[in-house]
mmCIF file of C-alpha atoms in Angstrom:
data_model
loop_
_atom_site.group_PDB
_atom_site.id
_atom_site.type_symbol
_atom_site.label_atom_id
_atom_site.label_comp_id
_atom_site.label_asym_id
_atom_site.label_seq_id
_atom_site.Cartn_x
_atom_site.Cartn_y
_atom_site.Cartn_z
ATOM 1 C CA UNK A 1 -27.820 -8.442 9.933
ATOM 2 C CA UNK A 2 -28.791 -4.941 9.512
ATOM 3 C CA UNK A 3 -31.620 -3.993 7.508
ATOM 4 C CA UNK A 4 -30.700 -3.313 3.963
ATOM 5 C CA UNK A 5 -27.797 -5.252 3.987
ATOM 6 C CA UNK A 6 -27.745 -7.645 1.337
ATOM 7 C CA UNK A 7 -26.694 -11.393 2.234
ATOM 8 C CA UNK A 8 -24.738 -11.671 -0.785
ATOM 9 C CA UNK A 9 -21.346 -10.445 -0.849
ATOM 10 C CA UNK A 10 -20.876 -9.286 -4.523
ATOM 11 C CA UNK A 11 -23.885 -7.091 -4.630
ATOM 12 C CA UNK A 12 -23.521 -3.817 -5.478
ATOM 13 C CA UNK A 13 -26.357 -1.860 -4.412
ATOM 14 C CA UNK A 14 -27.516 0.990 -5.922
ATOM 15 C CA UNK A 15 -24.108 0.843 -7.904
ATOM 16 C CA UNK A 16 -24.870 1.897 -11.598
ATOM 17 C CA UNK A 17 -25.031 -1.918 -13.693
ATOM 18 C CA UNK A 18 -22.155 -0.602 -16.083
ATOM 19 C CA UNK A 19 -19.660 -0.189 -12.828
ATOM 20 C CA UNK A 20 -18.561 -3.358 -11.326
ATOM 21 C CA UNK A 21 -16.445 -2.835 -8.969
ATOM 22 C CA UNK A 22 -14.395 -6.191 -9.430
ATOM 23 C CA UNK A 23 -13.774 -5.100 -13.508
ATOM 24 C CA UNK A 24 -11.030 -2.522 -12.424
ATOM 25 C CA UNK A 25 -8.985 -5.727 -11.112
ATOM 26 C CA UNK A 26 -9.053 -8.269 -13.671
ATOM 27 C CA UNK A 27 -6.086 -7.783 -16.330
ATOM 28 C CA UNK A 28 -3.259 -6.762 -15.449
ATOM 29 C CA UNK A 29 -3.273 -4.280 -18.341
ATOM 30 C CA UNK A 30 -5.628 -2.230 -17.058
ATOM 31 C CA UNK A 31 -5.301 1.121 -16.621
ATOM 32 C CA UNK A 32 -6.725 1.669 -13.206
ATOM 33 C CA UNK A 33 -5.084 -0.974 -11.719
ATOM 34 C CA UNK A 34 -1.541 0.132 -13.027
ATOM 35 C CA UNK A 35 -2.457 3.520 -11.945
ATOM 36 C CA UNK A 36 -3.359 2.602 -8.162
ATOM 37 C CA UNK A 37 -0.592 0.391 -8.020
ATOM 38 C CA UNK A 38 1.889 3.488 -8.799
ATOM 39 C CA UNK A 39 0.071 5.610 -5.994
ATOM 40 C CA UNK A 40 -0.668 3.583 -3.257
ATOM 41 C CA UNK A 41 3.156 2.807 -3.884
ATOM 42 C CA UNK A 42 4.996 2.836 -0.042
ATOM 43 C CA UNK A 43 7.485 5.034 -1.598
ATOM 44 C CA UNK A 44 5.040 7.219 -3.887
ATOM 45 C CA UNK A 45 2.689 8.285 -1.054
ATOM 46 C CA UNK A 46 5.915 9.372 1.136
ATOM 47 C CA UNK A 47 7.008 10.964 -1.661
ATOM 48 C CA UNK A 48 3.996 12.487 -2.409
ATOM 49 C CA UNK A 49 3.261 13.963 1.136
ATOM 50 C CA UNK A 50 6.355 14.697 1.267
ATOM 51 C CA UNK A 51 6.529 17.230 -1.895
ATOM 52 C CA UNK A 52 3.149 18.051 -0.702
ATOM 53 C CA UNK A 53 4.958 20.117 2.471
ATOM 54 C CA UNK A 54 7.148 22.468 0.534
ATOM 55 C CA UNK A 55 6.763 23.947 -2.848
ATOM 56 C CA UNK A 56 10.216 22.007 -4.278
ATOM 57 C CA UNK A 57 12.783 19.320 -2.934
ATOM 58 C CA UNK A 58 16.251 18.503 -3.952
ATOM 59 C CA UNK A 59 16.676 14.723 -4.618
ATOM 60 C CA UNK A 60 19.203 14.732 -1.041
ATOM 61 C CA UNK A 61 16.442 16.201 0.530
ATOM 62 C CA UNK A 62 14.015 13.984 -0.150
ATOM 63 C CA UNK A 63 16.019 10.690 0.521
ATOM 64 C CA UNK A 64 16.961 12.174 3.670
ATOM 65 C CA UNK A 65 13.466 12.386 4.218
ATOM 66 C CA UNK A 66 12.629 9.036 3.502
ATOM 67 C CA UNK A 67 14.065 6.856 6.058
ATOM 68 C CA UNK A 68 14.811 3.300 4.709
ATOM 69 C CA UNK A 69 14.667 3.973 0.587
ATOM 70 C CA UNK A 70 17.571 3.469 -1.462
ATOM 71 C CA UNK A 71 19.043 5.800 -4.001
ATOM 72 C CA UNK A 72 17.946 3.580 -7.016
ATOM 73 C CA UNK A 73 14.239 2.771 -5.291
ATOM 74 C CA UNK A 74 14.122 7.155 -5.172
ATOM 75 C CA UNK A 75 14.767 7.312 -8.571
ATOM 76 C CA UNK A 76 12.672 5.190 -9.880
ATOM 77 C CA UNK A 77 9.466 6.397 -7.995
ATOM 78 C CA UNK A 78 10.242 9.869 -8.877
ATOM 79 C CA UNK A 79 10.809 8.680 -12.331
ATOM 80 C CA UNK A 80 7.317 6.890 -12.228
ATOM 81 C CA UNK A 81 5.961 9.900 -10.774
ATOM 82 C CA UNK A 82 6.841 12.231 -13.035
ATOM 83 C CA UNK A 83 5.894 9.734 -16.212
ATOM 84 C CA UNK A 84 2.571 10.226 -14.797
ATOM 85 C CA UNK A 85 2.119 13.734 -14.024
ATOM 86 C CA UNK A 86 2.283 14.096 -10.619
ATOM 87 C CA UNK A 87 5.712 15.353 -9.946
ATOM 88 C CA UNK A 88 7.616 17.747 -12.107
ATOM 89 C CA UNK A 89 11.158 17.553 -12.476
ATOM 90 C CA UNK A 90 13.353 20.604 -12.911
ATOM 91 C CA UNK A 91 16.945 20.942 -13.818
ATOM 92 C CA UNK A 92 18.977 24.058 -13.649
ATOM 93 C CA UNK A 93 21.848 24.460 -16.301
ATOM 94 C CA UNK A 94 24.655 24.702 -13.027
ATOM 95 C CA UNK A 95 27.671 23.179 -12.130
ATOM 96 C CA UNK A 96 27.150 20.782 -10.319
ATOM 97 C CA UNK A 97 23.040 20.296 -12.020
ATOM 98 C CA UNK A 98 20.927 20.715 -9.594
ATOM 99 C CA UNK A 99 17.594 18.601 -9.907
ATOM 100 C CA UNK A 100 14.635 19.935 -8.020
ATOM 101 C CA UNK A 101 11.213 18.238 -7.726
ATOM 102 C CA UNK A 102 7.725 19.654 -6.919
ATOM 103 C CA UNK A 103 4.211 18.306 -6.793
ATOM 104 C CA UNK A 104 1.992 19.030 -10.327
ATOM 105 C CA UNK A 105 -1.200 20.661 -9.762
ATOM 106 C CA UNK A 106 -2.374 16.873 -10.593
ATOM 107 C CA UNK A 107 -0.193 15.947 -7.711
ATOM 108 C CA UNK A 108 -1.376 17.877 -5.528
ATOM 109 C CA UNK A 109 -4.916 16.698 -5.781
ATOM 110 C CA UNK A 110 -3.906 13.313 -4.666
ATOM 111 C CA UNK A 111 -3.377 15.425 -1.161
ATOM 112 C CA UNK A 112 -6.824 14.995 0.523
ATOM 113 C CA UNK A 113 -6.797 10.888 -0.129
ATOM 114 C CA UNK A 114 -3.610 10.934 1.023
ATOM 115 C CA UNK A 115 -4.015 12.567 3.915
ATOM 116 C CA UNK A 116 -7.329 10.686 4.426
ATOM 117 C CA UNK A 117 -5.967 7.606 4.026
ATOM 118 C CA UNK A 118 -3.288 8.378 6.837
ATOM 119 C CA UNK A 119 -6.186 9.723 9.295
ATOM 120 C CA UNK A 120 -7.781 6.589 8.970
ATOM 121 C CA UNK A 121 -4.933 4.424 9.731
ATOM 122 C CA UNK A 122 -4.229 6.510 13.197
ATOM 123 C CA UNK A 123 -7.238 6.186 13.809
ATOM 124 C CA UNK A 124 -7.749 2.263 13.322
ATOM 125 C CA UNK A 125 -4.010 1.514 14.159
ATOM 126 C CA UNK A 126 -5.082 0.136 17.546
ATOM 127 C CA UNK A 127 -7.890 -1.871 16.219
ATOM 128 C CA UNK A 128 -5.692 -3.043 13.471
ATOM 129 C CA UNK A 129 -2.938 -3.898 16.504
ATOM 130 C CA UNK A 130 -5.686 -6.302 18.216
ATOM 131 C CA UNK A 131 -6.526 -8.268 14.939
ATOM 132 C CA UNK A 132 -2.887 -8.888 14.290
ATOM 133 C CA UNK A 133 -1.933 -9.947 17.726
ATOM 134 C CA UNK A 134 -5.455 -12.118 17.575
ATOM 135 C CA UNK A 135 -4.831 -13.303 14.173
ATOM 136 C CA UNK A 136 -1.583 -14.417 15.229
ATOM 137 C CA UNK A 137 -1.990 -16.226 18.326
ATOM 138 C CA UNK A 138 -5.063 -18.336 16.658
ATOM 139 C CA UNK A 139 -2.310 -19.363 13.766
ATOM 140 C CA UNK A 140 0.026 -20.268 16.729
ATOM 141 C CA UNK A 141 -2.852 -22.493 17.987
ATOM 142 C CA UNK A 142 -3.894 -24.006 14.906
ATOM 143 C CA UNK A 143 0.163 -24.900 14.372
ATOM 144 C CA UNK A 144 0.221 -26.639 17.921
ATOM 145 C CA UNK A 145 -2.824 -28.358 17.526
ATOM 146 C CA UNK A 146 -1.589 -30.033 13.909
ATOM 147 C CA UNK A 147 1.782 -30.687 15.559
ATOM 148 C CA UNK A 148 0.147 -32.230 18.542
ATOM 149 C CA UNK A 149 -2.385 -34.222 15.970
ATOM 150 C CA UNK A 150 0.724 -35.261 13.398
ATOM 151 C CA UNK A 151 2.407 -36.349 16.740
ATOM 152 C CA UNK A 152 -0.138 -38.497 18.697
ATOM 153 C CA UNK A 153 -0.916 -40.001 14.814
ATOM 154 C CA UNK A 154 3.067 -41.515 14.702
ATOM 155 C CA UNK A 155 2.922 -42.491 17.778
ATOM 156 C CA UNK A 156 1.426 -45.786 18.405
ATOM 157 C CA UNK A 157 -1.416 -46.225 20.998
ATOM 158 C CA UNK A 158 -0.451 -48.062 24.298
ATOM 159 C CA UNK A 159 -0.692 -51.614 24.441
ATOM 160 C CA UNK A 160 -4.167 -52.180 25.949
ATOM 161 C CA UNK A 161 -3.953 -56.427 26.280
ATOM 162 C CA UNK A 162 -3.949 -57.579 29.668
ATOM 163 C CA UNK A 163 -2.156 -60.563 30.707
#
């Protein structure tokens, strides 16, 4: 273990004694929680990055976008979005309304941890590749190995009497 590391999992550090950094999980009424669960949203962080790219999007521009999101899924993050101040939503009095939609200036802070947050997955996609393929082939093994012990349990052992 390196030096400095602590042997207990759940210590903080030099982390202030007010902050724990379990506390933001907890209750599901917590304000944190309900935030990062709106912007670490699949959908939201497309969205966002994708806003992010031009100064305003029609709502057939985005979707076409966004390959695999439904019409009602696009609504509602852009809805969620926008109750939160990060995307503004603009209709202009035409016929048909058109509906445009553009980052906030609180939005568009969220654009360095986005974009941070994608660097670090191409960088660690390969890494992450090897864990999954690991992780998977132990599970396969642990399943065979149960089958094989379940099996050799119901069947019953050879008769060993000589005659």
């Amino acid at each position: 273990m390196e030096e400095g590391t602590s042997e207990f999992p759940g210590h903080r550090g030099d982390t202030a004694p007010e902050f724990d950094v379990l506390n933001w999980d907890v209750r599901e009424d917590c304000e944190v929680r309900q935030i990062l669960d709106r912007v670490a949203d699949k959908w939201s962080l497309l969205v966002l990055a994708i806003l992010e790219q031009r100064s305003s999007m029609r709502f057939t521009e985005l979707r076409r976008k966004i390959d695999g999101i439904s019409q009602r899924m696009l609504t509602r993050t852009l809805r969620h979005l926008e109750r939160d101040g990060l995307v503004k939503r603009t209709v202009h009095p035409t016929v048909p309304p058109r509906v445009d939609y553009e980052l906030t200036p609180l939005g568009a802070t969220l654009h360095d941890t986005i974009r941070a947050l994608v660097t670090w997955t191409e960088r660690h996609q390969n890494q992450i590749a090897a864990a999954r393929t690991a992780y998977d082939a132990r599970i396969a093994d642990e399943a065979a190995a149960a089958a094989k012990l379940a099996a050799d349990r119901e069947t019953p052992p050879p008769n060993t009497l000589r005659p």
